[in-house]
CSV table of C-alpha atoms and ligand atoms in Angstrom, one decimal:
chain,number,residue,atom,x,y,z
A,1,MET,CA,-32.0,6.4,11.8
A,2,LYS,CA,-34.5,7.0,14.6
A,3,THR,CA,-34.4,5.6,18.1
A,4,SER,CA,-37.6,3.7,17.4
A,5,ASP,CA,-36.0,1.9,14.4
A,6,PHE,CA,-34.2,-0.3,16.9
A,7,SER,CA,-37.2,-1.1,19.1
A,8,SER,CA,-39.0,-2.8,16.2
A,9,SER,CA,-35.9,-4.8,15.2
A,10,SER,CA,-35.8,-8.5,15.9
A,11,SER,CA,-32.1,-9.1,16.5
A,12,PRO,CA,-31.0,-9.2,20.2
A,13,SER,CA,-28.1,-6.8,19.7
A,14,ASP,CA,-30.3,-4.3,18.0
A,15,ARG,CA,-32.7,-4.6,20.9
A,16,ARG,CA,-29.9,-3.9,23.3
A,17,ILE,CA,-28.8,-0.8,21.4
A,18,GLY,CA,-32.5,0.3,21.3
A,19,ALA,CA,-32.8,-0.1,25.0
A,20,LEU,CA,-29.6,1.9,25.5
A,21,LEU,CA,-30.8,4.7,23.2
A,22,ARG,CA,-34.1,4.8,25.0
A,23,HIS,CA,-32.2,5.1,28.3
A,24,LEU,CA,-30.1,7.9,26.9
A,25,THR,CA,-32.9,9.9,25.3
A,26,ALA,CA,-34.9,9.7,28.5
A,27,GLY,CA,-32.1,11.0,30.6
A,28,THR,CA,-30.2,14.2,30.5
A,29,TYR,CA,-27.7,13.2,27.7
A,30,PHE,CA,-30.0,14.1,24.7
A,31,PRO,CA,-33.3,15.8,24.4
A,32,ALA,CA,-36.0,13.1,24.1
A,33,SER,CA,-37.1,14.2,20.7
A,34,ASP,CA,-33.6,14.4,19.1
A,35,ASN,CA,-32.9,12.7,15.9
A,36,LEU,CA,-29.7,10.7,16.7
A,37,SER,CA,-28.7,9.9,13.1
A,38,SER,CA,-25.6,12.1,13.4
A,39,VAL,CA,-24.4,10.0,16.3
A,40,PHE,CA,-24.1,7.0,14.1
A,41,ALA,CA,-23.1,8.6,10.8
A,42,SER,CA,-20.2,10.5,12.3
A,43,PRO,CA,-19.3,9.7,15.9
A,44,THR,CA,-17.0,12.6,16.1
A,45,SER,CA,-17.0,15.8,14.2
A,46,GLY,CA,-13.6,16.9,12.9
A,47,ILE,CA,-13.1,18.8,9.6
A,48,ASN,CA,-14.3,16.7,6.6
A,49,GLY,CA,-15.2,13.9,8.9
A,50,GLY,CA,-11.6,13.6,10.2
A,51,SER,CA,-10.4,13.3,13.7
A,52,VAL,CA,-11.2,16.1,16.1
A,53,PHE,CA,-7.5,15.8,17.2
A,54,ALA,CA,-6.1,16.2,13.6
A,55,HIS,CA,-4.9,19.7,14.3
A,56,LEU,CA,-2.5,18.5,17.1
A,57,VAL,CA,1.2,19.0,16.5
A,58,GLN,CA,3.6,16.2,17.4
A,59,ALA,CA,5.0,17.1,20.9
A,60,PRO,CA,8.7,16.8,21.5
A,61,GLU,CA,9.9,13.9,23.7
A,62,ASP,CA,10.7,14.8,27.3
A,63,PRO,CA,14.3,16.1,27.6
A,64,ILE,CA,15.3,13.4,30.1
A,65,LEU,CA,12.9,10.5,29.5
A,66,GLY,CA,13.2,11.0,25.7
A,67,VAL,CA,16.9,10.1,26.0
A,68,THR,CA,15.8,6.6,27.0
A,69,VAL,CA,13.4,6.5,24.0
A,70,ALA,CA,16.2,7.3,21.6
A,71,TYR,CA,18.6,4.9,23.3
A,72,ASN,CA,16.1,2.0,23.0
A,73,LYS,CA,15.8,2.6,19.3
A,74,ASP,CA,19.6,2.4,18.8
A,75,PRO,CA,20.7,-1.2,17.7
A,76,SER,CA,24.4,-0.6,18.5
A,77,PRO,CA,25.9,-3.2,20.9
A,78,ILE,CA,28.1,-0.5,22.5
A,79,LYS,CA,25.3,2.0,23.3
A,80,LEU,CA,25.3,3.5,26.8
A,81,ASN,CA,22.4,5.3,28.5
A,82,LEU,CA,23.6,8.0,30.8
A,83,GLY,CA,20.4,10.1,30.5
A,84,VAL,CA,17.9,9.2,33.2
A,85,GLY,CA,19.1,9.0,36.8
A,86,ALA,CA,18.6,5.3,37.4
A,87,TYR,CA,21.1,3.2,39.2
A,88,ARG,CA,22.8,0.3,37.4
A,89,THR,CA,25.1,-2.4,38.7
A,90,GLU,CA,28.7,-2.9,37.5
A,91,GLU,CA,27.1,-5.2,34.9
A,92,GLY,CA,24.9,-2.4,33.7
A,93,LYS,CA,21.8,-3.9,35.0
A,94,PRO,CA,18.9,-2.3,37.0
A,95,LEU,CA,19.1,-3.2,40.7
A,96,VAL,CA,16.4,-4.5,43.0
A,97,LEU,CA,17.7,-4.2,46.5
A,98,ASN,CA,17.9,-7.3,48.6
A,99,VAL,CA,15.9,-5.7,51.4
A,100,VAL,CA,13.2,-4.9,48.9
A,101,ARG,CA,13.0,-8.5,47.8
A,102,LYS,CA,12.8,-9.6,51.5
A,103,ALA,CA,10.1,-7.0,52.3
A,104,GLU,CA,8.1,-8.1,49.2
A,105,GLN,CA,8.4,-11.8,50.3
A,106,GLN,CA,7.1,-10.8,53.8
A,107,LEU,CA,4.1,-9.0,52.1
A,108,ILE,CA,3.3,-12.0,49.9
A,109,ASN,CA,3.5,-14.4,52.9
A,110,ASP,CA,1.1,-12.3,54.9
A,111,LYS,CA,-2.3,-13.8,53.9
A,112,SER,CA,-4.1,-11.1,55.9
A,113,ARG,CA,-3.0,-8.5,53.5
A,114,ILE,CA,-5.8,-7.0,51.4
A,115,LYS,CA,-6.0,-4.7,48.4
A,116,GLU,CA,-8.6,-2.2,49.6
A,117,TYR,CA,-8.2,1.4,48.8
A,118,LEU,CA,-5.8,3.3,51.1
A,119,PRO,CA,-7.1,6.4,52.8
A,120,ILE,CA,-6.7,9.6,50.7
A,121,VAL,CA,-3.5,10.4,52.7
A,122,GLY,CA,-2.1,6.9,52.0
A,123,LEU,CA,-0.6,4.4,54.3
A,124,VAL,CA,-0.5,6.0,57.7
A,125,GLU,CA,2.4,4.0,59.1
A,126,PHE,CA,4.4,4.8,56.0
A,127,ASN,CA,3.7,8.5,56.5
A,128,LYS,CA,4.9,8.4,60.1
A,129,LEU,CA,8.1,6.5,59.3
A,130,SER,CA,8.8,8.8,56.3
A,131,ALA,CA,8.6,11.9,58.5
A,132,LYS,CA,10.9,10.2,61.0
A,133,LEU,CA,13.4,9.3,58.3
A,134,ILE,CA,13.7,12.8,56.9
A,135,LEU,CA,13.3,14.9,60.1
A,136,GLY,CA,15.1,12.5,62.5
A,137,ALA,CA,13.6,10.2,65.1
A,138,ASP,CA,14.1,12.8,67.8
A,139,SER,CA,12.6,15.7,65.9
A,140,PRO,CA,10.6,18.1,68.2
A,141,ALA,CA,8.3,18.9,65.3
A,142,ILE,CA,7.2,15.2,65.2
A,143,ARG,CA,7.0,15.0,69.0
A,144,GLU,CA,4.8,18.1,69.0
A,145,ASN,CA,2.5,16.6,66.3
A,146,ARG,CA,3.3,19.6,64.1
A,147,VAL,CA,4.0,17.6,61.0
A,148,THR,CA,1.5,16.3,58.5
A,149,THR,CA,2.7,13.8,56.0
A,150,VAL,CA,0.7,12.4,53.0
A,151,GLU,CA,1.9,9.5,50.8
A,152,CYS,CA,2.2,10.7,47.2
A,153,LEU,CA,3.2,9.4,43.8
A,154,SER,CA,7.0,9.5,44.3
A,155,GLY,CA,8.9,12.8,44.4
A,156,THR,CA,7.1,14.3,41.4
A,157,GLY,CA,3.6,13.7,42.9
A,158,SER,CA,4.7,15.1,46.2
A,159,LEU,CA,6.0,18.3,44.5
A,160,ARG,CA,2.8,18.6,42.5
A,161,VAL,CA,0.5,18.1,45.5
A,162,GLY,CA,2.6,20.6,47.5
A,163,GLY,CA,2.5,23.1,44.7
A,164,GLU,CA,-1.3,22.8,44.3
A,165,PHE,CA,-1.7,23.2,48.1
A,166,LEU,CA,0.4,26.3,48.1
A,167,ALA,CA,-1.3,27.8,45.0
A,168,LYS,CA,-4.6,27.4,46.8
A,169,HIS,CA,-3.8,28.3,50.4
A,170,TYR,CA,-0.6,30.3,50.6
A,171,HIS,CA,-0.6,34.0,50.3
A,172,GLN,CA,2.4,34.2,47.9
A,173,LYS,CA,2.1,32.5,44.6
A,174,THR,CA,5.7,32.9,43.3
A,175,ILE,CA,8.2,30.0,43.7
A,176,TYR,CA,11.9,30.5,43.1
A,177,ILE,CA,13.8,27.6,41.6
A,178,THR,CA,17.6,27.2,41.1
A,179,GLN,CA,19.1,28.2,37.8
A,180,PRO,CA,19.5,25.5,36.4
A,181,THR,CA,17.3,22.8,37.9
A,182,TRP,CA,15.6,19.5,37.2
A,183,GLY,CA,13.7,20.1,34.0
A,184,ASN,CA,10.4,19.0,35.4
A,185,HIS,CA,10.4,21.6,38.2
A,186,PRO,CA,9.1,24.6,36.2
A,187,LYS,CA,6.4,22.5,34.6
A,188,ILE,CA,5.2,21.0,37.8
A,189,PHE,CA,4.8,24.3,39.6
A,190,THR,CA,3.4,26.3,36.6
A,191,LEU,CA,0.7,23.6,36.2
A,192,ALA,CA,0.1,23.7,39.9
A,193,GLY,CA,-0.8,27.3,39.5
A,194,LEU,CA,2.3,29.0,40.8
A,195,THR,CA,4.5,31.6,39.1
A,196,VAL,CA,8.0,30.3,38.6
A,197,LYS,CA,11.1,32.5,38.9
A,198,THR,CA,14.7,31.5,39.1
A,199,TYR,CA,17.6,32.3,41.5
A,200,ARG,CA,21.2,32.1,40.6
A,201,TYR,CA,22.8,28.9,41.8
A,202,TYR,CA,25.5,27.5,39.5
A,203,ASP,CA,28.6,29.4,38.2
A,204,PRO,CA,29.8,27.8,34.9
A,205,SER,CA,33.1,29.6,35.2
A,206,THR,CA,34.0,27.9,38.5
A,207,GLN,CA,31.8,24.9,38.0
A,208,GLY,CA,30.7,25.5,41.6
A,209,LEU,CA,28.1,27.4,43.6
A,210,ASN,CA,27.4,31.0,42.8
A,211,PHE,CA,26.8,31.7,46.5
A,212,GLN,CA,26.9,35.5,46.2
A,213,GLY,CA,24.3,35.4,43.3
A,214,LEU,CA,22.1,33.1,45.3
A,215,LEU,CA,22.1,35.4,48.4
A,216,GLU,CA,21.5,38.4,46.2
A,217,ASP,CA,18.5,36.8,44.4
A,218,LEU,CA,16.9,35.4,47.5
A,219,GLY,CA,17.5,38.7,49.3
A,220,ALA,CA,15.7,40.5,46.5
A,221,ALA,CA,12.7,38.1,46.4
A,222,PRO,CA,9.4,39.5,47.7
A,223,PRO,CA,8.9,38.6,51.3
A,224,GLY,CA,7.0,35.4,51.7
A,225,SER,CA,8.0,33.9,48.3
A,226,ILE,CA,8.4,30.2,48.1
A,227,VAL,CA,11.9,28.9,47.5
A,228,LEU,CA,12.6,25.4,46.1
A,229,LEU,CA,15.7,23.9,47.7
A,230,HIS,CA,17.4,20.7,46.6
A,231,ALA,CA,18.0,19.0,49.9
A,232,CYS,CA,21.2,17.3,48.6
A,233,ALA,CA,22.8,16.1,45.4
A,234,HIS,CA,21.6,19.0,43.3
A,235,ASN,CA,20.2,18.0,40.0
A,236,PRO,CA,21.7,18.6,37.4
A,237,THR,CA,24.9,20.3,38.8
A,238,GLY,CA,26.0,18.0,41.6
A,239,VAL,CA,26.9,21.1,43.5
A,240,ASP,CA,25.6,21.5,47.1
A,241,PRO,CA,26.1,24.4,49.5
A,242,THR,CA,28.3,23.6,52.5
A,243,ILE,CA,26.7,23.4,55.9
A,244,GLN,CA,28.0,26.9,56.7
A,245,GLN,CA,26.4,28.2,53.5
A,246,TRP,CA,23.1,26.4,54.3
A,247,GLU,CA,23.1,28.2,57.7
A,248,GLN,CA,23.5,31.5,55.9
A,249,ILE,CA,20.7,30.6,53.5
A,250,ARG,CA,18.5,29.6,56.4
A,251,LYS,CA,19.1,32.9,58.2
A,252,LEU,CA,18.4,35.0,55.1
A,253,MET,CA,15.2,33.0,54.3
A,254,ARG,CA,13.8,33.1,57.8
A,255,SER,CA,14.6,36.9,58.1
A,256,LYS,CA,12.5,37.5,55.0
A,257,GLY,CA,9.8,35.0,55.7
A,258,LEU,CA,10.6,33.0,52.6
A,259,MET,CA,8.9,29.6,52.5
A,260,PRO,CA,11.3,26.7,52.1
A,261,PHE,CA,10.1,23.8,49.9
A,262,PHE,CA,12.6,21.0,50.0
A,263,ASP,CA,12.9,18.5,47.2
A,264,SER,CA,14.6,15.4,48.7
A,265,ALA,CA,14.9,13.0,45.8
A,266,TYR,CA,18.4,11.6,46.8
A,267,GLN,CA,18.5,11.2,50.6
A,268,GLY,CA,21.5,8.8,51.2
A,269,PHE,CA,22.7,9.0,47.7
A,270,ALA,CA,24.9,12.1,48.1
A,271,SER,CA,27.1,11.1,51.1
A,272,GLY,CA,26.0,7.5,51.6
A,273,SER,CA,24.4,8.6,55.0
A,274,LEU,CA,20.7,9.2,55.4
A,275,ASP,CA,21.2,11.5,58.3
A,276,THR,CA,24.0,13.6,56.7
A,277,ASP,CA,21.9,14.2,53.6
A,278,ALA,CA,18.9,15.3,55.6
A,279,LYS,CA,20.9,17.9,57.6
A,280,PRO,CA,19.9,21.0,55.7
A,281,ILE,CA,16.2,20.2,56.2
A,282,ARG,CA,16.7,19.5,59.9
A,283,MET,CA,18.5,22.8,60.3
A,284,PHE,CA,15.4,24.6,59.0
A,285,VAL,CA,13.0,22.5,61.1
A,286,ALA,CA,15.1,23.1,64.2
A,287,ASP,CA,14.4,26.8,64.2
A,288,GLY,CA,10.7,26.2,64.6
A,289,GLY,CA,9.7,27.7,61.3
A,290,GLU,CA,7.4,26.1,58.7
A,291,CYS,CA,8.4,24.3,55.5
A,292,LEU,CA,7.4,21.7,53.0
A,293,ILE,CA,9.4,18.5,52.0
A,294,ALA,CA,8.9,16.3,49.0
A,295,GLN,CA,10.5,12.8,49.5
A,296,SER,CA,11.1,10.2,47.0
A,297,TYR,CA,12.0,6.5,47.5
A,298,ALA,CA,12.8,6.0,43.7
A,299,LYS,CA,16.5,6.3,44.0
A,300,ASN,CA,17.5,5.5,47.6
A,301,MET,CA,15.3,2.3,47.8
A,302,GLY,CA,15.4,1.7,44.0
A,303,LEU,CA,11.6,1.8,43.9
A,304,TYR,CA,11.4,3.9,40.7
A,305,GLY,CA,8.4,2.3,39.1
A,306,GLU,CA,6.5,1.8,42.4
A,307,ARG,CA,6.0,5.6,42.5
A,308,VAL,CA,6.3,5.9,46.2
A,309,GLY,CA,7.1,9.2,48.0
A,310,ALA,CA,5.7,11.6,50.6
A,311,LEU,CA,4.9,15.2,51.1
A,312,SER,CA,5.4,16.6,54.7
A,313,ILE,CA,4.4,20.0,55.8
A,314,VAL,CA,5.9,21.1,59.0
A,315,CYS,CA,3.6,23.6,60.8
A,316,LYS,CA,3.9,25.9,63.7
A,317,SER,CA,1.3,24.0,65.8
A,318,ALA,CA,-0.5,20.7,65.9
A,319,GLU,CA,-3.8,22.5,65.5
A,320,VAL,CA,-2.7,24.0,62.1
A,321,ALA,CA,-1.2,20.7,61.0
A,322,VAL,CA,-4.6,19.0,61.4
A,323,LYS,CA,-6.2,21.7,59.2
A,324,VAL,CA,-3.5,21.5,56.6
A,325,GLU,CA,-4.0,17.7,56.3
A,326,SER,CA,-7.7,18.2,55.8
A,327,GLN,CA,-7.0,20.6,52.9
A,328,LEU,CA,-4.4,18.3,51.4
A,329,LYS,CA,-7.1,15.7,51.2
A,330,LEU,CA,-9.2,18.1,49.1
A,331,VAL,CA,-6.2,18.5,46.8
A,332,ILE,CA,-5.6,14.8,46.4
A,333,ARG,CA,-9.1,13.3,46.1
A,334,PRO,CA,-10.0,14.9,42.7
A,335,MET,CA,-6.4,14.3,41.4
A,336,TYR,CA,-6.0,10.6,41.9
A,337,SER,CA,-8.2,9.8,44.9
A,338,SER,CA,-5.7,7.8,46.9
A,339,PRO,CA,-2.1,6.6,46.4
A,340,PRO,CA,-1.0,3.0,45.5
A,341,ILE,CA,-0.5,0.5,48.3
A,342,HIS,CA,2.4,-1.8,47.3
A,343,GLY,CA,5.4,0.5,47.3
A,344,ALA,CA,4.4,2.2,50.5
A,345,SER,CA,4.0,-1.2,52.1
A,346,ILE,CA,7.5,-2.2,51.1
A,347,VAL,CA,8.9,1.0,52.5
A,348,ALA,CA,7.0,0.5,55.8
A,349,VAL,CA,8.3,-3.0,56.2
A,350,ILE,CA,11.9,-1.9,55.8
A,351,LEU,CA,11.7,1.2,57.9
A,352,ARG,CA,9.9,-0.4,60.8
A,353,ASP,CA,12.3,-3.4,61.2
A,354,ARG,CA,15.7,-2.6,62.7
A,355,ASN,CA,17.5,-5.4,60.9
A,356,LEU,CA,16.0,-4.6,57.5
A,357,PHE,CA,16.6,-0.9,58.0
A,358,ASN,CA,20.3,-1.6,58.8
A,359,GLU,CA,20.6,-3.8,55.8
A,360,TRP,CA,19.1,-1.0,53.7
A,361,THR,CA,21.6,1.5,54.9
A,362,LEU,CA,24.4,-0.8,53.8
A,363,GLU,CA,23.0,-1.4,50.4
A,364,LEU,CA,22.4,2.4,50.0
A,365,LYS,CA,26.0,3.1,51.0
A,366,ALA,CA,27.2,0.6,48.5
A,367,MET,CA,25.3,2.3,45.7
A,368,ALA,CA,26.6,5.7,46.8
A,369,ASP,CA,30.2,4.4,47.0
A,370,ARG,CA,30.0,2.8,43.5
A,371,ILE,CA,28.9,6.2,42.1
A,372,ILE,CA,31.8,7.9,43.9
A,373,SER,CA,34.2,5.3,42.5
A,374,MET,CA,32.8,5.9,39.0
A,375,ARG,CA,33.7,9.6,39.5
A,376,LYS,CA,37.3,8.7,40.3
A,377,GLN,CA,37.6,6.3,37.4
A,378,LEU,CA,36.3,8.7,34.9
A,379,PHE,CA,38.5,11.5,36.2
A,380,GLU,CA,41.5,9.3,36.0
A,381,ALA,CA,40.6,8.1,32.5
A,382,LEU,CA,40.4,11.6,31.2
A,383,ARG,CA,43.7,12.5,32.9
A,384,ALA,CA,45.4,9.5,31.4
A,385,ARG,CA,44.2,10.6,27.9
A,386,GLY,CA,45.4,14.1,28.5
A,387,THR,CA,42.0,15.5,27.7
A,388,PRO,CA,42.2,19.3,27.6
A,389,GLY,CA,40.4,21.1,30.4
A,390,ASP,CA,40.1,20.8,34.2
A,391,TRP,CA,37.9,17.8,35.0
A,392,SER,CA,38.3,18.0,38.8
A,393,HIS,CA,34.6,18.9,39.1
A,394,ILE,CA,33.8,15.3,38.2
A,395,ILE,CA,35.2,14.2,41.6
A,396,LYS,CA,34.0,17.3,43.5
A,397,GLN,CA,30.4,17.1,42.5
A,398,ILE,CA,28.0,15.1,44.6
A,399,GLY,CA,25.2,12.6,43.9
A,400,MET,CA,24.0,10.8,40.8
A,401,PHE,CA,25.0,13.3,38.2
A,402,THR,CA,28.1,15.0,36.8
A,403,PHE,CA,27.4,18.3,35.0
A,404,THR,CA,30.3,17.9,32.6
A,405,GLY,CA,30.3,21.3,30.9
A,406,LEU,CA,30.0,19.6,27.5
A,407,ASN,CA,27.9,21.7,25.1
A,408,PRO,CA,24.9,20.4,23.1
A,409,ALA,CA,27.0,20.0,19.9
A,410,GLN,CA,29.5,17.8,21.8
A,411,VAL,CA,26.7,15.8,23.3
A,412,SER,CA,25.2,15.2,20.0
A,413,PHE,CA,28.6,14.2,18.5
A,414,MET,CA,29.0,11.7,21.4
A,415,THR,CA,25.6,10.2,20.7
A,416,LYS,CA,26.2,10.0,16.9
A,417,GLU,CA,29.7,8.7,16.9
A,418,TYR,CA,29.9,6.7,20.2
A,419,HIS,CA,26.3,5.8,20.9
A,420,ILE,CA,26.4,7.5,24.3
A,421,TYR,CA,23.1,8.9,25.4
A,422,MET,CA,22.8,11.8,27.8
A,423,THR,CA,20.8,15.0,28.2
A,424,SER,CA,21.8,17.9,25.9
A,425,ASP,CA,22.8,20.1,28.9
A,426,GLY,CA,25.9,17.9,29.3
A,427,ARG,CA,24.6,16.0,32.4
A,428,ILE,CA,25.7,12.4,32.8
A,429,SER,CA,24.2,9.9,35.2
A,430,MET,CA,27.2,8.5,37.0
A,431,ALA,CA,25.0,5.7,38.2
A,432,GLY,CA,24.7,4.4,34.7
A,433,LEU,CA,28.4,3.9,34.3
A,434,SER,CA,30.6,0.9,35.1
A,435,SER,CA,34.3,0.1,35.1
A,436,LYS,CA,33.8,-1.5,31.8
A,437,THR,CA,32.1,1.5,30.2
A,438,VAL,CA,34.3,4.2,31.6
A,439,PRO,CA,37.0,3.9,28.9
A,440,HIS,CA,34.4,4.2,26.1
A,441,LEU,CA,32.9,7.4,27.8
A,442,ALA,CA,36.4,8.9,28.3
A,443,ASP,CA,37.3,8.2,24.7
A,444,SER,CA,34.1,9.9,23.5
A,445,ILE,CA,34.6,13.0,25.8
A,446,HIS,CA,38.2,13.2,24.6
A,447,ALA,CA,37.2,13.1,21.0
A,448,ALA,CA,34.4,15.6,21.5
A,449,VAL,CA,36.7,18.1,23.3
A,450,THR,CA,39.7,17.7,21.0
A,451,LYS,CA,37.7,18.0,17.9
A,452,ALA,CA,36.7,21.5,19.2
A,453,ILE,CA,33.0,21.1,18.2
B,501,LIG,N1,13.3,15.8,42.0
B,501,LIG,C1,14.5,15.7,41.5
B,501,LIG,C2,15.5,16.8,41.8
B,501,LIG,C3,14.7,14.7,40.6
B,501,LIG,O1,15.9,14.6,40.0
B,501,LIG,C4,13.8,13.7,40.3
B,501,LIG,C5,14.0,12.6,39.3
B,501,LIG,C6,12.5,13.9,40.9
B,501,LIG,C7,12.3,14.9,41.8
B,501,LIG,C8,11.4,12.9,40.7
B,501,LIG,O2,11.6,11.6,40.9
B,501,LIG,P1,10.4,10.6,41.2
B,501,LIG,O3,9.2,11.2,40.8
B,501,LIG,O4,10.8,9.4,40.3
B,501,LIG,O5,10.5,10.3,42.6
B,501,LIG,N2,14.9,12.8,38.3
B,501,LIG,C9,15.4,11.8,37.4
B,501,LIG,C10,14.2,11.1,36.7
B,501,LIG,C11,16.1,10.7,38.2
B,501,LIG,C12,13.3,12.0,36.0
B,501,LIG,O6,13.6,12.9,35.3
B,501,LIG,O7,12.1,11.7,36.1
B,501,LIG,C13,16.3,12.4,36.4
B,501,LIG,O8,16.9,11.7,35.6
B,501,LIG,O9,16.6,13.6,36.5
């Protein structure tokens, strides 16, 4: 069929198609003289007329988010999702914080609010308040205008933007991440264009920190390398360095010019205090050196699906910070143009208002306390059952997760026999447990351990 076939046709739709084709053939899409019959006979050109994507293999589900997919398919009434780190109430329900509801109401009532695009860097007030929250209101770096903060798509987006920025503008392209770490870290940084290496962190024999190994590996890293540090509540191990150990890490890293990149996904969730959980970051900032910080409001404000977070880069001078921000904009603009407005507005309302802020800290503390109480209950339940092994790490570990030490076969047994869903590395989200479900989990762990799978 030729282009001209449409122009002589009488039906309005054919005439519209004819006009479209004349437009296309006159432009740069097709040479004007081209016979376009193949466009209509076979819109895409896979083998034997099949899909051009037919060769794709089925990709595996994400190791963490895929657990929820499997959980959703299970019809069992006793099923329990301890995979993804998402807070649940004692009733097993997702929680929207009261302060978040109040902030949203304020936003709805404010008729002057509009839905225009935000600037590339996001909501400016949110950025300022986020920097204050993580660095402290009295931070000299903020006072001296040495910090640039951009709103990003939650923690993940902040890590990705930071990674892309470093890959483009930092002289060292290798990032060291803890062994083990959150499963998305290596993917984020590899796709950002960095080379990912690991440093020793967790010692399975003590179920604690391998501090000696950590110091050795960071000591052997090429000068200037980037080092990813979990600010608090290490995922998946729940093992954090002590403040004294942090100080040693800081001294070593600064002496070798290693670049700290903090992932702060759980501020307030570890200790229940926003300031305590930010301490390691503030120690690094206090020495006047540079660093990057990725913040997430998913967990501490329960804003998971709003995708709200921030990337801060602490620089040596205000002059450098301005240039850094200009380059961050060049990273962000072609990636997603500008970030969403709603979540950042909620956070800004809460952080700017003293009463709402105080209410938030109480709700946050209540979440952290409930998780700590789940740790105690699970530990006690295993002790009561006489489950073989030392389970004291359940109460020693910090934050959302317990790294149980259960192996993949035991995890798969617990899923099959008890409908308990968790990641295959033996991590359980303590935030998904409740007093009602602790006995069921303890039974399943007991069975998995005593059956010696
Ligand atoms: N960094 C760490 C260490 C995390 O554990 C997570 C989330 C993020 C960043 C990113 O969170 P955000 O993008 O939602 O802000 N980890 C979860 C969820 C809670 C996930 O895997 O996406 C987890 O279950 O490990």
